[in-house]
Amino acid sequence: MKGFDPKFSDLPDYILGITREIWEERGVDALHRYYAPKVIVRSPDGVVIGSDEVVNATLATLAEFPDRQLLGEDVIWSGDEDSGFLSSHRIFSTATHLGDGVYGPASGARLRYRIIADCACRENQVYDEWLVRDQGAIVRQLGIDPMRFAADRIDGEGGFERANRPFAPAADAVAIYRGTGNDHEAGVEYAEALEQIMQGRLAVVPEVFDRAVHLELPGGESGHGWGDADAFWLGLRSSFPDATFRIHHRIGRSDHGAAPRAALRWSLDGAHDGWGAFGAPTGAQVHVMGLSHAEFGPWGLRREYVLYDETAVWKQILLHTG
């Protein structure tokens, strides 16, 4: 790959390799080599700019979870060495809560949770990133309700007036990466299915999804079959019935030895005006940052992995209600 260290054979090798080097081999200083000086990292918590900030956040996480492992489940990517690449990296993380920090006093709890990171890369560096961590799964395994965790964060940040606001498009930094992915049929099919679900056409689930579909969902929840897929997406959509659903990036791939896969980055923007996954309607204006992967088999979409940060949604609701 032009401009990349020759030790990396391709983009997945680069993404998996730098993740292992930074986190598991304790090469945190390598972030200055692999992340651009003015890298933009977006998460449901907000926007961080600069590799120094990424280093600081990484050190804080390692202090709280010193044995953390990041097991790369898949890298679904698009682009080329001339225009740059976009990788959607799905990670299964294991960690022990051995240090005090954002999640409270060290508890010794063993955690398992997923992350998806969309990274724009060129010339051996990540320069734009969108990252969603399953905070709901983390706090539940620590014995904390996601809404309670959000409320505690607001209190810890100085109360309603001073608390940090979660990510919202109006506060985003201007992206350097302007790509929208590719037109591979797996990405197109998955994107069209979600768009129809968000329009209220739930009949698309048995049309597109395998009857035995396996689901990995926010909060560390697993599901199986059409009923669980219907219930999950309906619960999210019904909470924000008039919110605008947008797909910002779409990738499909067919690689040797792998089933056709898709990766989407999407959002919901609108009012919490309905009953659903987030309880009684409050009218709060909410932005949901979503990342999801899908894998197709002979009978349709057979595995789906969806992430959004429940605690960030609850924080927006609580900041509205006071």
Short mmCIF file of C-alpha atoms in Angstrom, two decimals:
data_model
loop_
_atom_site.label_atom_id
_atom_site.label_comp_id
_atom_site.label_asym_id
_atom_site.label_seq_id
_atom_site.Cartn_x
_atom_site.Cartn_y
_atom_site.Cartn_z
CA MET A 1 0.00 0.00 0.00
CA LYS A 2 1.46 3.31 -1.11
CA GLY A 3 2.70 5.40 1.80
CA PHE A 4 2.12 2.68 4.41
CA ASP A 5 4.77 0.82 6.37
CA PRO A 6 5.78 -2.20 4.22
CA LYS A 7 5.29 -4.53 7.19
CA PHE A 8 1.51 -4.22 6.57
CA SER A 9 0.29 -6.42 3.73
CA ASP A 10 -3.12 -4.79 3.29
CA LEU A 11 -5.60 -2.52 5.06
CA PRO A 12 -7.04 -5.16 7.45
CA ASP A 13 -3.47 -6.11 8.42
CA TYR A 14 -2.73 -2.44 9.12
CA ILE A 15 -5.85 -1.91 11.25
CA LEU A 16 -5.45 -5.13 13.22
CA GLY A 17 -1.71 -4.59 13.59
CA ILE A 18 -1.76 -1.05 14.92
CA THR A 19 -4.60 -1.92 17.32
CA ARG A 20 -2.59 -4.76 18.79
CA GLU A 21 0.60 -2.66 18.94
CA ILE A 22 -1.06 0.27 20.72
CA TRP A 23 -3.23 -1.60 23.21
CA GLU A 24 -1.85 -5.05 23.88
CA GLU A 25 1.84 -4.41 23.27
CA ARG A 26 1.63 -1.17 25.27
CA GLY A 27 2.88 0.97 22.40
CA VAL A 28 0.70 3.93 23.30
CA ASP A 29 3.39 6.29 21.99
CA ALA A 30 2.83 4.71 18.55
CA LEU A 31 -0.41 6.70 18.39
CA HIS A 32 1.71 9.69 17.39
CA ARG A 33 2.95 7.66 14.43
CA TYR A 34 -0.32 6.06 13.39
CA TYR A 35 -2.72 8.93 14.13
CA ALA A 36 -2.45 12.28 12.34
CA PRO A 37 -1.51 15.24 14.60
CA LYS A 38 -4.96 16.80 14.03
CA VAL A 39 -6.97 13.58 13.83
CA ILE A 40 -10.70 14.02 14.49
CA VAL A 41 -12.28 11.30 16.64
CA ARG A 42 -16.06 11.36 17.06
CA SER A 43 -17.96 9.24 19.55
CA PRO A 44 -21.37 9.59 21.19
CA ASP A 45 -19.55 11.44 24.03
CA GLY A 46 -18.37 14.21 21.70
CA VAL A 47 -15.47 15.19 19.47
CA VAL A 48 -11.76 14.91 20.31
CA ILE A 49 -9.18 16.58 18.07
CA GLY A 50 -5.48 15.73 18.03
CA SER A 51 -3.33 12.69 18.67
CA ASP A 52 -2.32 14.05 22.09
CA GLU A 53 -5.93 13.83 23.23
CA VAL A 54 -6.20 10.28 21.87
CA VAL A 55 -3.06 9.31 23.81
CA ASN A 56 -4.47 10.79 27.03
CA ALA A 57 -7.76 8.93 26.62
CA THR A 58 -5.94 5.67 25.87
CA LEU A 59 -3.77 5.98 28.98
CA ALA A 60 -6.83 6.66 31.14
CA THR A 61 -8.59 3.58 29.78
CA LEU A 62 -5.53 1.38 30.31
CA ALA A 63 -5.23 2.61 33.90
CA GLU A 64 -8.80 1.49 34.54
CA PHE A 65 -8.58 -1.74 32.47
CA PRO A 66 -4.87 -2.70 32.34
CA ASP A 67 -5.45 -6.19 30.89
CA ARG A 68 -7.79 -5.06 28.13
CA GLN A 69 -7.67 -7.09 24.93
CA LEU A 70 -9.11 -6.00 21.59
CA LEU A 71 -10.02 -9.02 19.48
CA GLY A 72 -10.61 -7.98 15.89
CA GLU A 73 -13.69 -9.81 14.61
CA ASP A 74 -13.78 -8.17 11.18
CA VAL A 75 -12.49 -5.28 9.08
CA ILE A 76 -14.92 -4.24 6.34
CA TRP A 77 -13.29 -1.63 4.13
CA SER A 78 -13.50 0.47 0.98
CA GLY A 79 -11.28 2.87 -0.96
CA ASP A 80 -7.80 2.68 -2.47
CA GLU A 81 -4.27 3.90 -1.88
CA ASP A 82 -4.76 7.01 -4.03
CA SER A 83 -8.01 8.37 -2.57
CA GLY A 84 -7.57 6.86 0.89
CA PHE A 85 -9.25 4.01 2.73
CA LEU A 86 -12.14 3.69 5.18
CA SER A 87 -12.07 0.69 7.50
CA SER A 88 -14.98 -0.38 9.68
CA HIS A 89 -13.32 -2.42 12.43
CA ARG A 90 -15.50 -4.56 14.70
CA ILE A 91 -13.82 -5.46 17.99
CA PHE A 92 -14.75 -7.82 20.80
CA SER A 93 -13.05 -6.49 23.92
CA THR A 94 -12.30 -8.27 27.18
CA ALA A 95 -11.11 -6.40 30.28
CA THR A 96 -11.02 -6.45 34.07
CA HIS A 97 -12.05 -3.36 36.02
CA LEU A 98 -8.87 -3.06 38.08
CA GLY A 99 -8.48 0.71 38.42
CA ASP A 100 -10.57 3.66 39.59
CA GLY A 101 -11.90 5.92 36.86
CA VAL A 102 -14.93 6.93 34.83
CA TYR A 103 -16.75 3.75 35.86
CA GLY A 104 -16.16 4.30 39.58
CA PRO A 105 -13.94 2.52 42.10
CA ALA A 106 -12.18 -0.62 40.88
CA SER A 107 -14.58 -3.54 41.18
CA GLY A 108 -12.62 -6.46 39.74
CA ALA A 109 -15.51 -7.14 37.37
CA ARG A 110 -14.72 -9.02 34.16
CA LEU A 111 -16.17 -7.30 31.12
CA ARG A 112 -16.96 -8.33 27.57
CA TYR A 113 -18.28 -5.83 25.05
CA ARG A 114 -18.04 -4.68 21.45
CA ILE A 115 -16.75 -1.59 19.69
CA ILE A 116 -16.99 -0.55 16.05
CA ALA A 117 -14.53 2.06 14.77
CA ASP A 118 -14.74 3.62 11.30
CA CYS A 119 -11.25 4.93 10.48
CA ALA A 120 -10.24 6.95 7.42
CA CYS A 121 -6.60 6.14 6.64
CA ARG A 122 -3.92 7.24 4.22
CA GLU A 123 -0.12 7.46 4.26
CA ASN A 124 0.12 5.16 7.31
CA GLN A 125 -2.14 7.35 9.48
CA VAL A 126 -5.71 7.55 10.71
CA TYR A 127 -7.01 11.08 10.16
CA ASP A 128 -10.80 10.83 10.69
CA GLU A 129 -12.60 8.41 13.00
CA TRP A 130 -16.13 7.57 14.13
CA LEU A 131 -16.27 5.23 17.13
CA VAL A 132 -19.11 3.65 19.10
CA ARG A 133 -18.42 1.62 22.24
CA ASP A 134 -21.16 -0.48 23.86
CA GLN A 135 -21.34 1.56 27.05
CA GLY A 136 -24.63 -0.06 27.95
CA ALA A 137 -22.95 -3.48 28.09
CA ILE A 138 -20.04 -2.10 30.15
CA VAL A 139 -22.13 -0.43 32.85
CA ARG A 140 -24.61 -3.29 33.13
CA GLN A 141 -21.75 -5.71 33.83
CA LEU A 142 -20.64 -3.30 36.57
CA GLY A 143 -24.13 -3.43 38.10
CA ILE A 144 -25.12 0.07 36.96
CA ASP A 145 -28.30 0.94 35.07
CA PRO A 146 -27.48 2.96 31.89
CA MET A 147 -29.85 5.80 32.85
CA ARG A 148 -28.31 5.95 36.34
CA PHE A 149 -24.83 6.04 34.81
CA ALA A 150 -25.86 8.98 32.62
CA ALA A 151 -27.30 10.81 35.61
CA ASP A 152 -24.12 10.24 37.61
CA ARG A 153 -22.03 11.57 34.73
CA ILE A 154 -24.09 14.75 34.68
CA ASP A 155 -23.62 15.20 38.43
CA GLY A 156 -19.90 14.43 38.21
CA GLU A 157 -19.41 17.00 35.45
CA GLY A 158 -20.90 19.80 37.52
CA GLY A 159 -24.62 19.42 37.04
CA PHE A 160 -27.05 20.40 34.30
CA GLU A 161 -25.44 23.72 33.36
CA ARG A 162 -21.85 22.50 33.22
CA ALA A 163 -22.14 18.91 32.03
CA ASN A 164 -20.50 17.97 28.75
CA ARG A 165 -23.01 17.66 25.93
CA PRO A 166 -23.01 14.43 23.91
CA PHE A 167 -22.15 14.48 20.23
CA ALA A 168 -24.47 16.47 17.98
CA PRO A 169 -23.97 17.24 14.27
CA ALA A 170 -24.00 21.00 14.94
CA ALA A 171 -20.89 20.62 17.11
CA ASP A 172 -19.02 18.32 14.72
CA ALA A 173 -15.65 19.25 13.25
CA VAL A 174 -15.43 19.46 9.46
CA ALA A 175 -14.57 15.99 8.19
CA ILE A 176 -11.51 15.55 6.02
CA TYR A 177 -12.79 12.24 4.70
CA ARG A 178 -15.72 12.88 2.36
CA GLY A 179 -16.27 9.39 0.96
CA THR A 180 -19.59 7.55 1.20
CA GLY A 181 -18.37 3.98 0.67
CA ASN A 182 -19.16 1.80 -2.33
CA ASP A 183 -22.03 0.26 -4.29
CA HIS A 184 -21.43 -3.42 -3.53
CA GLU A 185 -24.75 -5.30 -3.45
CA ALA A 186 -24.38 -6.46 0.17
CA GLY A 187 -24.11 -2.87 1.41
CA VAL A 188 -26.97 -1.73 -0.81
CA GLU A 189 -29.26 -4.54 0.38
CA TYR A 190 -28.54 -3.90 4.07
CA ALA A 191 -28.97 -0.13 3.69
CA GLU A 192 -32.28 -0.53 1.86
CA ALA A 193 -33.55 -2.93 4.53
CA LEU A 194 -32.83 -0.47 7.37
CA GLU A 195 -34.35 2.41 5.43
CA GLN A 196 -37.56 0.43 4.94
CA ILE A 197 -37.66 -0.56 8.63
CA MET A 198 -37.28 3.11 9.60
CA GLN A 199 -40.16 3.96 7.26
CA GLY A 200 -42.33 1.51 9.20
CA ARG A 201 -42.25 -1.36 6.72
CA LEU A 202 -41.35 -4.12 9.18
CA ALA A 203 -42.38 -6.77 6.65
CA VAL A 204 -38.89 -6.35 5.20
CA VAL A 205 -37.46 -8.34 8.15
CA PRO A 206 -38.74 -11.77 6.96
CA GLU A 207 -38.01 -10.76 3.37
CA VAL A 208 -34.32 -9.93 3.92
CA PHE A 209 -33.31 -11.57 7.23
CA ASP A 210 -32.56 -15.28 7.61
CA ARG A 211 -35.25 -16.89 9.80
CA ALA A 212 -32.43 -18.02 12.13
CA VAL A 213 -30.63 -14.64 12.10
CA HIS A 214 -28.20 -14.13 14.99
CA LEU A 215 -28.22 -10.62 16.49
CA GLU A 216 -25.66 -8.84 18.67
CA LEU A 217 -27.27 -5.66 19.99
CA PRO A 218 -26.57 -2.67 22.27
CA GLY A 219 -26.34 -3.45 25.96
CA GLY A 220 -24.56 -6.73 25.28
CA GLU A 221 -27.87 -8.30 24.29
CA SER A 222 -28.10 -11.22 21.86
CA GLY A 223 -31.14 -12.24 19.85
CA HIS A 224 -32.26 -14.83 17.36
CA GLY A 225 -34.87 -14.88 14.65
CA TRP A 226 -37.26 -12.50 12.98
CA GLY A 227 -39.13 -11.63 16.17
CA ASP A 228 -36.03 -10.37 17.98
CA ALA A 229 -34.91 -8.35 14.94
CA ASP A 230 -38.36 -6.79 14.63
CA ALA A 231 -38.53 -6.00 18.36
CA PHE A 232 -35.11 -4.35 18.46
CA TRP A 233 -35.55 -2.04 15.49
CA LEU A 234 -39.17 -1.25 16.41
CA GLY A 235 -38.14 -0.37 19.98
CA LEU A 236 -35.59 2.12 18.69
CA ARG A 237 -37.77 3.63 15.98
CA SER A 238 -40.86 3.94 18.16
CA SER A 239 -38.89 5.98 20.71
CA PHE A 240 -38.16 8.59 18.02
CA PRO A 241 -41.10 8.15 15.61
CA ASP A 242 -40.53 11.34 13.60
CA ALA A 243 -36.73 11.41 13.76
CA THR A 244 -34.76 11.64 10.54
CA PHE A 245 -32.85 8.48 9.69
CA ARG A 246 -29.72 8.95 7.59
CA ILE A 247 -27.12 6.54 6.27
CA HIS A 248 -23.82 8.41 6.09
CA HIS A 249 -21.53 5.63 4.89
CA ARG A 250 -22.14 2.27 3.23
CA ILE A 251 -19.69 -0.53 2.45
CA GLY A 252 -20.25 -3.98 1.00
CA ARG A 253 -17.58 -6.60 0.43
CA SER A 254 -17.10 -10.12 -0.89
CA ASP A 255 -13.68 -11.48 0.14
CA HIS A 256 -12.14 -14.88 -0.39
CA GLY A 257 -13.05 -17.20 2.48
CA ALA A 258 -15.70 -14.84 3.88
CA ALA A 259 -19.43 -14.41 3.41
CA PRO A 260 -20.68 -11.19 1.77
CA ARG A 261 -20.67 -8.47 4.46
CA ALA A 262 -21.85 -4.90 4.91
CA ALA A 263 -20.94 -2.00 7.19
CA LEU A 264 -23.12 1.06 7.73
CA ARG A 265 -22.71 4.31 9.64
CA TRP A 266 -26.09 5.87 10.34
CA SER A 267 -27.91 8.30 12.60
CA LEU A 268 -31.33 9.19 14.01
CA ASP A 269 -32.04 12.87 14.71
CA GLY A 270 -35.25 13.99 16.32
CA ALA A 271 -37.48 14.21 19.34
CA HIS A 272 -38.04 11.54 21.96
CA ASP A 273 -41.77 11.58 21.31
CA GLY A 274 -42.72 7.91 21.59
CA TRP A 275 -42.75 4.93 23.90
CA GLY A 276 -40.06 2.38 23.15
CA ALA A 277 -36.53 1.51 24.18
CA PHE A 278 -36.17 4.74 26.21
CA GLY A 279 -39.36 4.76 28.26
CA ALA A 280 -41.97 7.49 28.47
CA PRO A 281 -41.76 10.28 25.86
CA THR A 282 -39.98 13.45 27.02
CA GLY A 283 -39.73 15.56 23.87
CA ALA A 284 -35.93 15.68 24.21
CA GLN A 285 -34.03 16.36 20.99
CA VAL A 286 -31.71 13.38 20.55
CA HIS A 287 -28.94 12.36 18.16
CA VAL A 288 -28.23 8.63 17.93
CA MET A 289 -24.88 7.71 16.35
CA GLY A 290 -25.10 4.18 15.00
CA LEU A 291 -22.65 1.72 13.48
CA SER A 292 -23.66 -1.73 12.28
CA HIS A 293 -22.33 -4.75 10.43
CA ALA A 294 -24.21 -7.50 8.62
CA GLU A 295 -23.21 -10.85 7.17
CA PHE A 296 -25.24 -12.61 4.49
CA GLY A 297 -25.76 -16.33 3.96
CA PRO A 298 -27.74 -18.52 1.55
CA TRP A 299 -31.08 -17.57 3.17
CA GLY A 300 -30.53 -13.86 3.72
CA LEU A 301 -28.99 -11.69 6.40
CA ARG A 302 -27.76 -14.25 8.92
CA ARG A 303 -25.72 -12.18 11.41
CA GLU A 304 -26.22 -8.56 12.46
CA TYR A 305 -24.12 -6.48 14.86
CA VAL A 306 -25.56 -3.11 15.91
CA LEU A 307 -24.05 -0.52 18.23
CA TYR A 308 -25.22 2.77 19.68
CA ASP A 309 -24.45 4.20 23.10
CA GLU A 310 -27.51 3.94 25.35
CA THR A 311 -25.88 6.07 28.03
CA ALA A 312 -25.35 8.96 25.58
CA VAL A 313 -29.02 8.79 24.58
CA TRP A 314 -30.10 8.79 28.22
CA LYS A 315 -27.78 11.72 28.92
CA GLN A 316 -29.48 13.78 26.22
CA ILE A 317 -32.89 12.89 27.62
CA LEU A 318 -31.89 13.75 31.20
CA LEU A 319 -30.27 17.03 30.17
CA HIS A 320 -33.57 17.95 28.57
CA THR A 321 -35.75 16.97 31.52
CA GLY A 322 -33.36 18.40 34.11
#
